[in-house]
Short mmCIF file of C-alpha atoms and ligand atoms in Angstrom, two decimals:
data_model
loop_
_atom_site.label_atom_id
_atom_site.label_comp_id
_atom_site.label_asym_id
_atom_site.label_seq_id
_atom_site.Cartn_x
_atom_site.Cartn_y
_atom_site.Cartn_z
CA MET A 1 144.17 -107.76 73.94
CA LYS A 2 145.54 -110.89 72.59
CA ASP A 3 149.00 -110.19 71.04
CA PHE A 4 151.58 -109.01 73.34
CA ALA A 5 154.77 -109.13 71.13
CA GLY A 6 156.08 -105.65 70.44
CA LYS A 7 153.55 -103.97 72.77
CA ILE A 8 155.00 -101.15 74.96
CA ALA A 9 153.97 -101.88 78.84
CA PHE A 10 154.17 -99.71 81.69
CA ILE A 11 153.94 -101.72 85.14
CA THR A 12 153.69 -99.99 88.47
CA GLY A 13 155.24 -101.67 91.54
CA GLY A 14 157.20 -103.80 88.68
CA ALA A 15 160.20 -104.43 90.95
CA SER A 16 158.64 -107.05 93.15
CA GLY A 17 156.00 -109.48 93.69
CA ALA A 18 152.96 -109.30 91.43
CA GLY A 19 154.18 -106.50 89.30
CA LEU A 20 157.62 -108.37 88.59
CA GLY A 21 155.58 -111.51 87.56
CA GLN A 22 153.81 -109.45 85.00
CA ALA A 23 156.89 -107.94 83.69
CA LYS A 24 158.33 -111.50 83.25
CA LEU A 25 155.22 -113.10 81.74
CA PHE A 26 154.40 -110.13 79.18
CA GLY A 27 158.10 -109.45 78.64
CA GLY A 28 158.66 -112.88 77.75
CA LEU A 29 156.03 -112.61 75.18
CA GLY A 30 157.80 -109.83 73.52
CA ALA A 31 156.28 -106.78 75.24
CA LYS A 32 158.74 -103.96 75.86
CA VAL A 33 158.39 -103.32 79.74
CA THR A 34 158.87 -100.22 81.63
CA ILE A 35 158.88 -101.15 85.49
CA VAL A 36 158.29 -98.28 87.87
CA ASP A 37 158.70 -98.41 91.69
CA ILE A 38 159.56 -96.42 94.80
CA ARG A 39 162.74 -98.59 95.58
CA GLN A 40 165.75 -98.08 93.25
CA GLU A 41 167.69 -101.08 94.59
CA ALA A 42 164.76 -103.43 93.90
CA ILE A 43 164.47 -101.74 90.54
CA ASP A 44 168.17 -102.58 89.61
CA LYS A 45 167.72 -106.04 90.75
CA ALA A 46 164.56 -106.62 88.90
CA VAL A 47 165.84 -105.05 85.61
CA ALA A 48 168.92 -107.02 85.76
CA GLU A 49 166.94 -110.18 86.17
CA LEU A 50 164.53 -109.37 83.26
CA LYS A 51 167.45 -108.56 81.00
CA GLY A 52 168.91 -111.79 81.98
CA LEU A 53 165.76 -113.26 80.55
CA GLY A 54 166.17 -111.61 77.36
CA ILE A 55 163.64 -108.99 78.14
CA ASP A 56 163.76 -105.53 76.78
CA ALA A 57 163.25 -103.70 80.22
CA LEU A 58 163.54 -100.07 81.25
CA GLY A 59 163.43 -99.08 85.21
CA ILE A 60 162.39 -95.78 86.54
CA GLN A 61 162.43 -94.83 90.10
CA MET A 62 159.18 -92.82 91.24
CA ASP A 63 156.57 -92.30 93.89
CA LEU A 64 153.28 -92.69 92.24
CA THR A 65 151.54 -90.53 94.87
CA ASN A 66 153.77 -87.57 93.56
CA ARG A 67 152.02 -86.41 90.31
CA PRO A 68 154.94 -84.32 88.92
CA GLN A 69 157.28 -87.52 89.65
CA TYR A 70 154.58 -89.67 87.97
CA THR A 71 154.23 -87.45 84.93
CA ALA A 72 157.82 -87.13 84.47
CA ALA A 73 158.17 -91.03 84.52
CA ALA A 74 155.59 -91.25 81.94
CA ASP A 75 157.24 -88.66 79.76
CA ALA A 76 160.67 -90.64 80.12
CA ALA A 77 159.23 -93.98 79.10
CA GLU A 78 157.24 -92.31 76.26
CA LYS A 79 160.72 -90.86 75.01
CA HIS A 80 162.49 -94.24 75.43
CA TRP A 81 159.94 -96.28 73.64
CA GLY A 82 158.79 -93.58 71.10
CA ALA A 83 155.11 -93.80 72.28
CA PRO A 84 152.86 -94.35 75.31
CA PRO A 85 152.10 -97.75 76.47
CA GLN A 86 149.45 -100.06 74.99
CA LEU A 87 149.59 -101.91 78.23
CA LEU A 88 149.15 -100.16 81.51
CA ILE A 89 149.24 -102.30 84.60
CA GLN A 90 148.72 -100.79 87.77
CA THR A 91 149.99 -102.99 90.48
CA ALA A 92 151.81 -101.11 93.14
CA GLY A 93 150.28 -101.35 96.40
CA VAL A 94 150.81 -101.34 100.08
CA ASN A 95 149.27 -102.56 103.39
CA THR A 96 149.51 -102.09 106.98
CA PHE A 97 147.14 -103.90 109.79
CA GLY A 98 145.59 -102.73 113.00
CA PRO A 99 142.07 -102.19 114.33
CA ALA A 100 140.00 -99.73 112.59
CA GLU A 101 139.35 -97.63 115.50
CA ALA A 102 143.09 -97.03 116.15
CA SER A 103 143.61 -95.68 112.55
CA THR A 104 145.27 -92.22 112.13
CA PHE A 105 144.73 -89.81 109.27
CA GLU A 106 148.12 -90.99 108.34
CA ASP A 107 147.48 -94.60 108.15
CA TYR A 108 144.55 -93.55 105.82
CA ASP A 109 146.68 -90.99 103.81
CA TRP A 110 149.36 -93.58 103.23
CA VAL A 111 147.43 -96.64 102.24
CA LEU A 112 144.66 -94.71 100.15
CA GLY A 113 147.50 -92.27 98.78
CA VAL A 114 149.37 -95.48 97.07
CA ASN A 115 146.55 -97.84 96.45
CA LEU A 116 143.80 -95.52 95.32
CA HIS A 117 145.13 -92.20 94.56
CA GLY A 118 148.17 -93.60 92.57
CA VAL A 119 145.73 -95.57 90.45
CA VAL A 120 143.71 -92.42 89.88
CA ASN A 121 147.04 -90.71 88.86
CA GLY A 122 147.74 -93.40 86.48
CA MET A 123 144.50 -93.10 84.88
CA VAL A 124 144.71 -89.23 84.56
CA ILE A 125 148.24 -89.42 83.33
CA PHE A 126 147.96 -92.30 80.73
CA VAL A 127 144.29 -92.49 79.48
CA PRO A 128 144.30 -89.28 77.41
CA ARG A 129 147.74 -90.35 76.01
CA MET A 130 146.64 -93.90 75.15
CA ILE A 131 143.47 -92.58 73.46
CA LYS A 132 145.30 -89.93 71.49
CA ALA A 133 148.15 -92.43 70.39
CA TYR A 134 146.19 -95.61 69.19
CA ASN A 135 142.46 -94.87 69.23
CA THR A 136 141.20 -92.15 67.02
CA GLN A 137 143.64 -91.59 64.28
CA ASN A 138 142.01 -90.71 61.07
CA GLY A 139 138.50 -90.95 63.06
CA THR A 140 138.62 -94.60 63.25
CA VAL A 141 138.51 -96.72 66.27
CA ASN A 142 141.19 -99.28 66.83
CA ARG A 143 139.42 -102.20 68.59
CA ASP A 144 142.89 -103.51 69.99
CA GLY A 145 143.90 -100.12 71.06
CA GLY A 146 145.35 -101.09 74.49
CA HIS A 147 144.57 -102.40 77.87
CA ILE A 148 144.62 -101.24 81.33
CA ALA A 149 144.82 -103.62 84.31
CA ILE A 150 144.52 -102.78 88.07
CA VAL A 151 145.41 -105.03 90.85
CA SER A 152 142.92 -104.72 93.51
CA SER A 153 142.24 -107.74 96.04
CA MET A 154 139.67 -109.98 97.33
CA GLY A 155 139.58 -107.32 100.09
CA ALA A 156 137.57 -105.37 97.86
CA PHE A 157 134.42 -107.34 98.68
CA ASP A 158 134.02 -107.11 102.31
CA GLY A 159 135.04 -104.86 105.22
CA PHE A 160 137.79 -106.20 107.53
CA ALA A 161 137.99 -104.97 111.33
CA THR A 162 141.92 -105.00 111.23
CA ASP A 163 142.38 -103.86 107.48
CA ALA A 164 140.11 -100.76 106.92
CA PRO A 165 142.33 -98.20 104.83
CA TYR A 166 143.42 -101.25 102.75
CA SER A 167 140.08 -102.90 102.05
CA VAL A 168 138.39 -99.56 101.15
CA SER A 169 141.41 -98.74 98.90
CA LYS A 170 140.77 -101.98 97.07
CA ALA A 171 136.84 -101.66 96.87
CA ALA A 172 137.54 -98.29 95.35
CA VAL A 173 139.89 -99.44 92.62
CA LEU A 174 137.60 -102.33 91.75
CA ASN A 175 134.78 -99.46 91.26
CA LEU A 176 137.09 -97.17 89.40
CA GLY A 177 138.12 -100.00 87.00
CA LEU A 178 134.48 -100.90 86.33
CA SER A 179 133.89 -96.98 85.70
CA TYR A 180 136.73 -96.84 83.06
CA TYR A 181 135.86 -100.38 81.57
CA ASP A 182 132.43 -98.76 80.43
CA ALA A 183 134.06 -95.35 79.68
CA LEU A 184 136.85 -96.74 77.48
CA LYS A 185 134.61 -99.15 75.53
CA PRO A 186 134.25 -96.70 72.68
CA TYR A 187 137.71 -96.39 72.23
CA GLY A 188 138.60 -100.13 72.06
CA ILE A 189 140.61 -99.84 75.35
CA GLY A 190 139.93 -102.95 77.44
CA VAL A 191 140.13 -102.58 81.41
CA THR A 192 140.59 -105.59 84.00
CA VAL A 193 140.72 -105.49 87.66
CA GLN A 194 142.38 -108.44 89.19
CA CYS A 195 141.31 -109.42 92.69
CA PRO A 196 143.71 -111.93 94.26
CA ALA A 197 144.02 -113.48 97.76
CA ASN A 198 147.47 -114.44 99.02
CA ILE A 199 150.30 -113.96 96.56
CA ASN A 200 154.08 -114.90 97.19
CA SER A 201 155.51 -111.39 97.18
CA ASN A 202 157.29 -108.91 99.50
CA ILE A 203 154.09 -106.84 100.67
CA GLY A 204 154.77 -108.19 104.16
CA GLU A 205 157.52 -105.44 104.26
CA ALA A 206 155.44 -102.59 102.66
CA VAL A 207 155.66 -100.59 106.01
CA LYS A 208 159.41 -100.17 105.21
CA THR A 209 158.47 -97.95 102.21
CA ARG A 210 156.08 -95.72 104.43
CA PRO A 211 157.32 -92.21 104.15
CA ALA A 212 158.51 -90.32 107.29
CA SER A 213 155.96 -87.49 106.62
CA LEU A 214 153.13 -90.26 107.29
CA SER A 215 154.83 -92.43 109.84
CA ASN A 216 152.35 -91.51 112.73
CA THR A 217 150.50 -94.82 112.98
CA GLY A 218 147.87 -96.30 115.50
CA TYR A 219 148.91 -99.76 114.60
CA TYR A 220 151.50 -102.13 116.38
CA VAL A 221 154.14 -102.71 113.90
CA SER A 222 157.57 -104.53 114.47
CA GLU A 223 160.04 -106.86 112.89
CA GLY A 224 157.96 -109.86 114.42
CA THR A 225 154.66 -108.68 112.72
CA ILE A 226 156.71 -108.32 109.43
CA ASN A 227 158.11 -111.66 109.85
CA MET A 228 154.69 -113.24 110.38
CA LEU A 229 153.38 -111.57 107.31
CA LYS A 230 156.40 -112.77 105.27
CA SER A 231 155.69 -116.24 106.47
CA ILE A 232 152.13 -116.03 105.53
CA HIS A 233 152.77 -114.63 101.91
CA ALA A 234 155.36 -117.09 101.33
CA GLN A 235 152.59 -119.52 100.86
CA GLY A 236 150.83 -117.31 98.42
CA MET A 237 150.36 -117.86 94.69
CA ASP A 238 153.45 -117.57 92.56
CA PRO A 239 153.61 -114.05 90.60
CA VAL A 240 154.08 -115.33 87.25
CA GLU A 241 151.19 -117.72 87.63
CA LEU A 242 148.87 -115.02 88.91
CA ALA A 243 150.21 -112.84 85.84
CA GLY A 244 148.92 -115.79 83.67
CA HIS A 245 145.37 -115.33 85.24
CA LEU A 246 145.58 -111.63 84.10
CA LYS A 247 146.66 -112.55 80.68
CA TYR A 248 143.68 -114.86 80.38
CA ALA A 249 141.16 -111.96 81.49
CA MET A 250 143.04 -109.57 79.13
CA GLU A 251 142.84 -111.89 76.23
CA ASN A 252 139.14 -112.53 76.67
CA GLY A 253 138.11 -109.01 77.41
CA LEU A 254 137.13 -109.83 81.00
CA PRO A 255 136.88 -106.79 83.17
CA VAL A 256 137.37 -108.89 86.41
CA SER A 257 139.89 -111.74 87.33
CA LEU A 258 139.31 -113.80 90.35
CA PRO A 259 142.66 -115.86 90.40
CA HIS A 260 141.87 -117.30 93.62
CA ASP A 261 138.17 -117.85 93.40
CA PRO A 262 137.61 -119.02 89.89
CA GLU A 263 133.95 -120.10 90.77
CA ALA A 264 133.25 -116.72 92.48
CA LYS A 265 132.21 -118.66 95.54
CA MET A 266 134.00 -116.27 98.03
CA VAL A 267 132.75 -113.28 96.20
CA ARG A 268 129.11 -114.60 96.14
CA HIS A 269 129.42 -115.25 99.94
CA SER A 270 130.51 -111.75 100.46
CA LEU A 271 127.69 -110.04 98.37
CA GLU A 272 125.40 -112.52 100.10
CA LYS A 273 126.44 -111.20 103.37
CA VAL A 274 125.75 -107.60 102.31
CA ILE A 275 122.15 -108.59 101.19
CA ASN A 276 121.88 -110.46 104.71
CA PHE A 277 122.79 -107.36 106.50
CA SER A 278 119.64 -105.79 105.20
CA SER A 279 117.13 -107.75 106.87
CA VAL A 280 116.29 -109.24 110.21
CA GLU A 281 116.03 -112.74 108.63
CA GLY A 282 119.38 -112.09 106.97
CA MET A 283 121.06 -111.02 110.21
CA GLU A 284 119.90 -114.37 111.75
CA ARG A 285 121.64 -116.12 108.97
CA VAL A 286 124.65 -114.10 109.64
CA ARG A 287 124.74 -114.91 113.39
CA GLU A 288 124.38 -118.69 112.40
CA GLU A 289 127.39 -118.19 110.01
CA GLU A 290 129.42 -116.57 112.71
CA LYS A 291 128.67 -119.43 115.05
CA ARG A 292 129.91 -122.04 112.26
CA MET A 293 133.08 -120.08 111.69
CA ALA A 294 134.05 -119.85 115.42
CA GLU A 295 133.40 -123.65 115.67
CA MET A 296 135.62 -124.10 112.56
CA MET A 297 138.48 -121.80 114.05
CA LYS A 298 138.41 -123.78 117.27
CA ASN A 299 139.01 -126.97 115.41
CA MET A 300 141.93 -125.34 113.33
CA PRO A 301 145.23 -126.80 113.58
CA ASP A 302 147.92 -124.84 115.49
CA GLY A 303 148.56 -121.53 113.81
CA GLY A 304 145.06 -121.14 112.32
CA PRO A 305 144.38 -121.15 108.44
CA PHE A 306 148.12 -120.41 107.53
CA GLY A 307 149.57 -123.09 109.79
CA LYS A 308 152.63 -122.70 111.86
CA PRO A 309 154.76 -119.63 110.99
CA ASP A 310 157.95 -120.83 109.14
CA PRO A 311 160.97 -120.23 111.32
CA LYS A 312 163.25 -119.27 108.50
CA PHE A 313 161.57 -115.82 108.79
CA GLY A 314 162.70 -115.19 112.48
CA PRO A 315 160.84 -114.66 115.54
CA VAL A 316 157.05 -113.56 115.03
CA GLU A 317 154.59 -111.52 116.82
CA VAL A 318 150.86 -111.24 116.16
CA PHE A 319 149.90 -108.58 113.54
CA GLY A 320 146.89 -106.50 113.28
CA GLN A 321 146.95 -104.98 116.95
CA ALA A 322 146.88 -101.42 117.97
CA LYS A 323 149.65 -99.58 119.69
CA PRO A 324 149.71 -100.09 123.48
CA ASP A 325 149.20 -96.56 124.42
CA LEU A 326 145.77 -96.07 122.92
CA GLU A 327 143.43 -95.93 125.90
CA TRP A 328 140.20 -96.10 124.09
CA VAL A 329 141.11 -99.45 122.42
CA ASP A 330 139.72 -102.55 124.00
CA THR A 331 142.69 -104.33 125.78
CA ALA A 332 142.41 -107.76 123.61
CA LYS A 333 142.86 -105.79 120.50
CA LYS A 334 146.25 -104.04 121.41
CA LYS A 335 149.83 -105.05 122.34
CA HIS A 336 150.37 -105.36 125.75
P1 NAI B 401 155.09 -106.14 96.78
O1 NAI B 401 155.46 -105.56 97.98
O2 NAI B 401 156.06 -107.39 96.64
O3 NAI B 401 155.09 -105.18 95.46
C1 NAI B 401 154.59 -104.00 95.56
C2 NAI B 401 155.52 -102.95 94.87
O4 NAI B 401 155.03 -101.60 94.94
C3 NAI B 401 156.88 -102.80 95.71
O5 NAI B 401 157.96 -103.19 94.97
C4 NAI B 401 156.83 -101.45 96.31
O6 NAI B 401 158.16 -100.86 96.36
C5 NAI B 401 156.10 -100.75 95.21
N1 NAI B 401 155.42 -99.47 95.84
C6 NAI B 401 154.92 -99.28 97.03
N2 NAI B 401 154.58 -97.84 97.30
C7 NAI B 401 155.01 -97.29 96.13
C8 NAI B 401 154.84 -96.02 95.60
N3 NAI B 401 154.29 -94.85 96.51
N4 NAI B 401 155.33 -95.61 94.39
C9 NAI B 401 155.81 -96.70 93.51
N5 NAI B 401 156.00 -98.05 93.93
C10 NAI B 401 155.53 -98.28 95.22
O7 NAI B 401 153.61 -106.52 97.02
P2 NAI B 401 152.56 -107.48 95.96
O8 NAI B 401 151.90 -108.43 96.72
O9 NAI B 401 153.29 -107.78 94.73
O10 NAI B 401 151.73 -106.21 95.60
C11 NAI B 401 151.08 -106.12 94.37
C12 NAI B 401 149.54 -105.64 94.47
O11 NAI B 401 148.89 -106.90 94.71
C13 NAI B 401 149.31 -104.70 95.39
O12 NAI B 401 148.30 -103.74 94.93
C14 NAI B 401 148.55 -105.34 96.68
O13 NAI B 401 147.72 -104.53 97.41
C15 NAI B 401 147.88 -106.53 95.72
N6 NAI B 401 147.60 -107.60 96.50
C16 NAI B 401 148.52 -108.28 96.99
C17 NAI B 401 148.20 -109.58 97.87
C18 NAI B 401 149.21 -110.37 98.52
O14 NAI B 401 148.73 -111.40 99.30
N7 NAI B 401 150.58 -110.15 98.51
C19 NAI B 401 146.81 -110.07 97.98
C20 NAI B 401 145.88 -109.33 97.14
C21 NAI B 401 146.37 -107.97 96.40
#
């Protein structure tokens, strides 16, 4: 997709962070923007901000894990703009950290529910509408029939001891996007999966949107761990700049966008690790690398790779620990 003026856009998680950045960028280029989000207050604020920028914006509150609600939101947006979106951007996502072995069913159900099944829901609800509306009229294929973007993460390329539900959800949506990229080629619908690293967003507070029905967690979460995450994310990439990387990938028909890794060095490193894991010689290389990393961490300035937490976010606590009462979890990995 090259021309965004007049296009109808539907952005999940559009009330905050990366999604709001996309709404500002594509709306600023003349797209008519629907933002959907689970938080009404954030939607109201975002819509007011977008309108203040002269952007034609509609906000709809919904939980994208709830299929009837999602379908109703798609219907309402279609009614408002008169047609389905040409630009579907699936950005909403949540995260929570803790040792994999402490994870509960609910930790998986919440994170995979939003990050994977929410995207699956978006595909099943919108893809047939987009094909019907834009790509097969009179038996012809419109080569600029629309574009679907999914925000995954650099977490898609590796496993992480304290981020299992999130990493698996992001690996899954990367794979899902690649399947749809191939499937939708004949319809002229492009697909791009963006895999960012750190973004200046509100994801540090994601646990506040966790539903009560899925509140049973094995992870230690507190205002302090949230403050720590907020301090880290404040150092991330600006959301409008991030949206610029997505625009570039969409304009050039690229199925993957690596905004923090333009030369794909980190991705190569992760894929190399998987290959190394498959041989005795490779495992030797992995152990050498682990030693090198341990040395590097020892020589890091105070606070590790993200520096000292910014006091403006309030008192901090270490995140990624298990709850203290999980007797099977190694003491060093839990709050005590
Ligand atoms: P954010 O928290 O600022 O924005 C995410 C939005 O999704 C929030 O407004 C939230 O209310 C909404 N949301 C959460 N659950 C929902 C649900 N069930 N239904 C509807 N809306 C829901 O966070 P951010 O960082 O802008 O996140 C955007 C995407 O970027 C996510 O998929 C995230 O996993 C991904 N990402 C974020 C990184 C970061 O460092 N912040 C790094 C890599 C990827």
